[in-house]
Coordinates of C-alpha atoms in Angstrom, one line a residue:
Chain A
X1389 CA 0.2 0.3 -0.5
X1390 CA 1.5 3.5 -1.0
X1391 CA 1.6 6.1 1.8
X1392 CA 3.2 9.3 1.7
X1393 CA 5.8 10.7 3.3
X1394 CA 7.2 11.9 6.6
X1395 CA 10.2 12.6 8.5
X1396 CA 10.2 10.3 11.4
X1397 CA 10.8 13.3 13.9
X1398 CA 11.2 16.7 13.9
X1399 CA 12.1 18.7 17.1
X1400 CA 12.2 22.1 18.6
X1401 CA 12.5 24.5 21.8
X1402 CA 9.1 26.0 23.4
X1403 CA 8.9 29.6 21.2
X1404 CA 10.3 27.9 17.9
X1405 CA 8.5 27.1 14.6
X1406 CA 8.8 23.7 13.5
X1407 CA 7.6 22.3 10.0
X1408 CA 6.7 19.1 8.9
X1409 CA 6.9 17.7 5.1
X1410 CA 4.4 15.5 3.5
X1411 CA 5.2 14.1 0.1
X1412 CA 3.2 12.5 -2.4
X1413 CA 2.6 12.3 -5.9
X1414 CA 0.9 13.5 -8.6
X1415 CA -2.0 11.0 -8.1
X1416 CA -2.7 12.3 -4.7
X1417 CA -0.7 15.3 -2.7
X1418 CA 0.5 17.2 -5.8
X1419 CA -3.2 16.8 -7.9
X1420 CA -5.8 17.6 -5.4
X1421 CA -6.4 20.2 -2.4
X1422 CA -7.6 17.5 -0.4
X1423 CA -4.3 16.9 2.4
X1424 CA -5.5 16.8 6.3
X1425 CA -2.8 16.6 9.1
X1426 CA -3.9 14.9 12.2
X1427 CA -2.9 15.2 16.0
X1428 CA -2.4 12.5 17.9
X1429 CA -1.6 11.6 21.8
X1430 CA -0.3 8.2 22.5
X1431 CA -3.1 5.7 23.3
X1432 CA -5.9 8.4 22.0
X1433 CA -8.0 9.1 19.0
X1434 CA -6.4 11.6 16.3
X1435 CA -7.8 14.6 16.0
X1436 CA -8.2 16.7 12.8
X1437 CA -5.8 20.0 12.9
X1438 CA -6.1 21.1 9.1
X1439 CA -8.3 20.4 6.4
X1440 CA -8.2 20.7 2.4
X1441 CA -4.5 22.0 2.5
X1442 CA -4.9 25.2 4.4
X1443 CA -8.1 25.2 6.9
X1444 CA -8.5 25.0 10.5
X1445 CA -10.9 23.8 12.2
X1446 CA -12.8 25.7 14.9
X1447 CA -11.2 25.2 17.8
X1448 CA -8.1 24.7 16.5
X1449 CA -5.3 27.0 17.5
X1450 CA -3.9 29.7 15.1
X1451 CA -0.4 28.3 15.7
X1452 CA -1.1 25.9 12.8
X1453 CA -0.7 26.5 9.5
X1454 CA -0.4 24.3 6.4
X1455 CA 0.7 24.8 3.1
X1456 CA 1.4 22.7 -0.8
X1457 CA 3.8 23.1 -3.2
X1458 CA 3.9 20.4 -5.8
X1459 CA 3.8 17.3 -4.4
X1460 CA 4.8 18.3 -1.0
X1461 CA 2.1 19.4 1.7
X1462 CA 3.5 21.1 4.8
X1463 CA 2.5 21.5 8.3
X1464 CA 4.3 24.4 9.8
X1465 CA 3.6 24.7 14.4
X1466 CA 4.5 28.7 15.5
X1467 CA 5.2 29.3 19.1
X1468 CA 6.4 25.6 19.9
X1469 CA 4.7 24.5 23.5
X1470 CA 5.2 21.7 25.7
X1471 CA 1.5 20.5 24.9
X1472 CA 2.3 20.4 20.8
X1473 CA 4.2 16.8 21.7
X1474 CA 2.3 14.2 19.5
X1475 CA 2.5 12.4 16.9
X1476 CA 1.6 14.1 13.3
X1477 CA -0.2 12.4 10.7
X1478 CA -0.6 13.5 7.2
X1479 CA -3.3 12.1 4.7
X1480 CA -4.6 13.0 1.3
X1481 CA -7.0 11.9 -1.3
X1482 CA -5.5 10.1 -4.0
X1483 CA -7.2 9.1 -7.3
X1484 CA -5.1 5.2 -6.6
X1485 CA -8.3 3.0 -7.2
X1486 CA -7.0 0.5 -5.0
X1487 CA -7.1 2.7 -2.3
X1488 CA -9.3 6.1 -1.7
X1489 CA -6.8 7.6 0.9
X1490 CA -3.9 7.5 1.8
X1491 CA -1.6 8.4 5.1
X1492 CA 2.2 9.5 5.6
X1493 CA 3.6 7.4 8.4
X1494 CA 3.5 10.1 11.1
X1495 CA 5.9 12.2 12.5
X1496 CA 7.5 12.3 16.2
X1497 CA 7.1 16.0 17.5
X1498 CA 9.1 16.4 20.4
X1499 CA 9.7 19.6 22.3
X1500 CA 12.8 20.2 23.9
Chain B
X1179 CA -22.9 17.2 19.5
X1180 CA -21.3 14.7 17.0
X1181 CA -20.4 11.0 18.8
X1182 CA -18.8 8.3 17.5
X1183 CA -18.9 5.2 19.6
X1184 CA -17.8 1.9 19.5
X1185 CA -17.7 -1.3 20.8
X1186 CA -15.2 -2.8 23.0
X1187 CA -12.1 -4.5 22.9
X1188 CA -11.7 -8.2 21.4
X1189 CA -9.4 -10.9 21.9
X1190 CA -9.1 -13.8 19.3
X1191 CA -7.4 -16.2 17.9
X1192 CA -5.7 -16.8 14.6
X1193 CA -8.3 -17.4 11.6
X1194 CA -11.8 -16.1 13.5
X1195 CA -13.1 -13.2 12.2
X1196 CA -13.9 -9.9 14.9
X1197 CA -16.9 -7.5 13.9
X1198 CA -16.7 -3.9 15.3
X1199 CA -19.6 -1.8 16.2
X1200 CA -19.5 2.2 15.3
X1201 CA -22.8 4.1 17.0
X1202 CA -23.5 7.7 15.6
X1203 CA -25.0 10.7 16.9
X1204 CA -25.7 14.0 16.7
X1205 CA -25.8 14.3 13.7
X1206 CA -28.5 12.4 10.6
X1207 CA -26.2 9.5 9.9
X1208 CA -27.2 9.2 6.6
X1209 CA -25.5 12.6 5.2
X1210 CA -22.1 11.5 5.8
X1211 CA -19.8 8.6 4.8
X1212 CA -18.1 6.5 7.2
X1213 CA -14.5 5.1 7.1
X1214 CA -12.8 2.1 8.8
X1215 CA -8.7 2.9 9.7
X1216 CA -6.6 0.7 11.8
X1217 CA -3.4 1.2 13.5
X1218 CA -1.1 -1.2 14.7
X1219 CA 1.2 -0.8 17.8
X1220 CA 3.9 1.5 17.0
X1221 CA 2.8 2.2 13.0
X1222 CA 1.1 4.3 10.7
X1223 CA -2.8 5.1 10.4
X1224 CA -4.0 2.5 7.8
X1225 CA -7.4 3.1 5.8
X1226 CA -9.1 0.4 5.3
X1227 CA -12.8 1.1 3.5
X1228 CA -15.6 3.5 4.0
X1229 CA -19.2 3.1 3.2
X1230 CA -21.7 5.6 2.0
X1231 CA -23.7 5.2 4.7
X1232 CA -26.9 6.6 2.4
X1233 CA -26.9 4.1 -0.1
X1234 CA -24.7 1.3 1.9
X1235 CA -22.5 1.3 -1.5
X1236 CA -18.8 0.6 -0.3
X1237 CA -15.1 0.6 -1.3
X1238 CA -12.1 -1.4 0.2
X1239 CA -8.2 -0.9 0.6
X1240 CA -7.3 -3.6 -2.2
X1241 CA -4.3 -5.1 0.7
X1242 CA -7.6 -6.3 2.5
X1243 CA -10.4 -7.0 -0.1
X1244 CA -11.9 -10.3 0.7
X1245 CA -11.8 -10.0 4.4
X1246 CA -13.4 -6.7 5.1
X1247 CA -16.9 -6.0 5.0
X1248 CA -18.3 -2.8 6.1
X1249 CA -21.9 -2.7 6.6
X1250 CA -24.4 0.3 8.3
X1251 CA -27.8 -0.2 10.1
X1252 CA -29.4 3.3 9.6
X1253 CA -32.1 2.4 11.9
X1254 CA -29.7 1.9 14.6
X1255 CA -27.2 4.4 13.2
X1256 CA -24.5 2.2 13.3
X1257 CA -21.7 1.1 11.1
X1258 CA -20.1 -2.4 11.2
X1259 CA -16.4 -3.2 10.4
X1260 CA -15.8 -7.7 9.9
X1261 CA -12.6 -8.4 9.2
X1262 CA -11.8 -12.4 8.9
X1263 CA -9.4 -14.7 8.4
X1264 CA -7.4 -13.1 11.6
X1265 CA -4.0 -13.0 11.1
X1266 CA -1.3 -11.7 14.3
X1267 CA -0.7 -8.6 12.2
X1268 CA -4.4 -7.5 12.4
X1269 CA -3.6 -6.8 15.8
X1270 CA -4.7 -3.2 15.8
X1271 CA -6.8 -0.1 17.0
X1272 CA -9.7 0.2 14.9
X1273 CA -11.2 3.4 14.8
X1274 CA -14.6 4.7 12.8
X1275 CA -14.7 7.9 11.4
X1276 CA -16.9 10.1 10.0
X1277 CA -16.1 11.6 6.5
X1278 CA -16.5 15.3 5.8
X1279 CA -15.9 16.5 2.2
X1280 CA -12.4 14.7 2.0
X1281 CA -11.2 14.7 5.7
X1282 CA -12.3 12.8 8.8
X1283 CA -13.4 15.1 11.4
X1284 CA -15.2 12.7 14.1
X1285 CA -13.6 9.7 14.8
X1286 CA -14.7 6.9 17.3
X1287 CA -12.7 5.9 20.6
X1288 CA -10.8 3.0 18.8
X1289 CA -11.5 -0.5 19.3
X1290 CA -8.2 -2.8 20.5
X1291 CA -8.5 -6.1 18.4
X1292 CA -5.7 -8.6 19.7
X1293 CA -5.0 -11.5 17.3
X1294 CA -3.3 -14.4 19.6
X1295 CA -3.3 -18.2 20.0

């Protein structure tokens, strides 16, 4: 099963900004503006943080932002806080007929 | 408020089947597709399939085709995911999620399925 490519881990100090990349293909990330990002704490359910590349659901801090260039989407977290330490997964609609949705491998964010 | 409440943890043997339920509340059940996603221990999220709750049409991951069946009971506002011919590598937390356009805005709490002899 194809998957989007994310870095395994990123880290930053409180107050800094970090960016997590998510690389796919023209059949998914590059072909559609349907990239979403989910935050997951250990043992908990994923939480939607960004949808349709750049949109934030109600209640999500404006420290979280999304963007896309070509086949790579990015999640940026500014003003890092300890509570941001979690796993982050990107997801995209895909035109691959064997799938409907494809996820990234996940990125562990450590706040130093 | 929107809620998806899943059935409890299951322990089952290789070769058996498991059926997980996902009861929806707080919205019109037939207006949104339900997807199933699983996560093996320490692993990434894996999309399994989805059901158009309105008409019952389904689509499954090619990897699981033939072993997974997703159904729904609109009178009970409940979706079901059944996985057969279980193997140890099917041990995972199984989530249902509501689709809104092309993202998942609400998730169930997850159901741990353990396959062990």
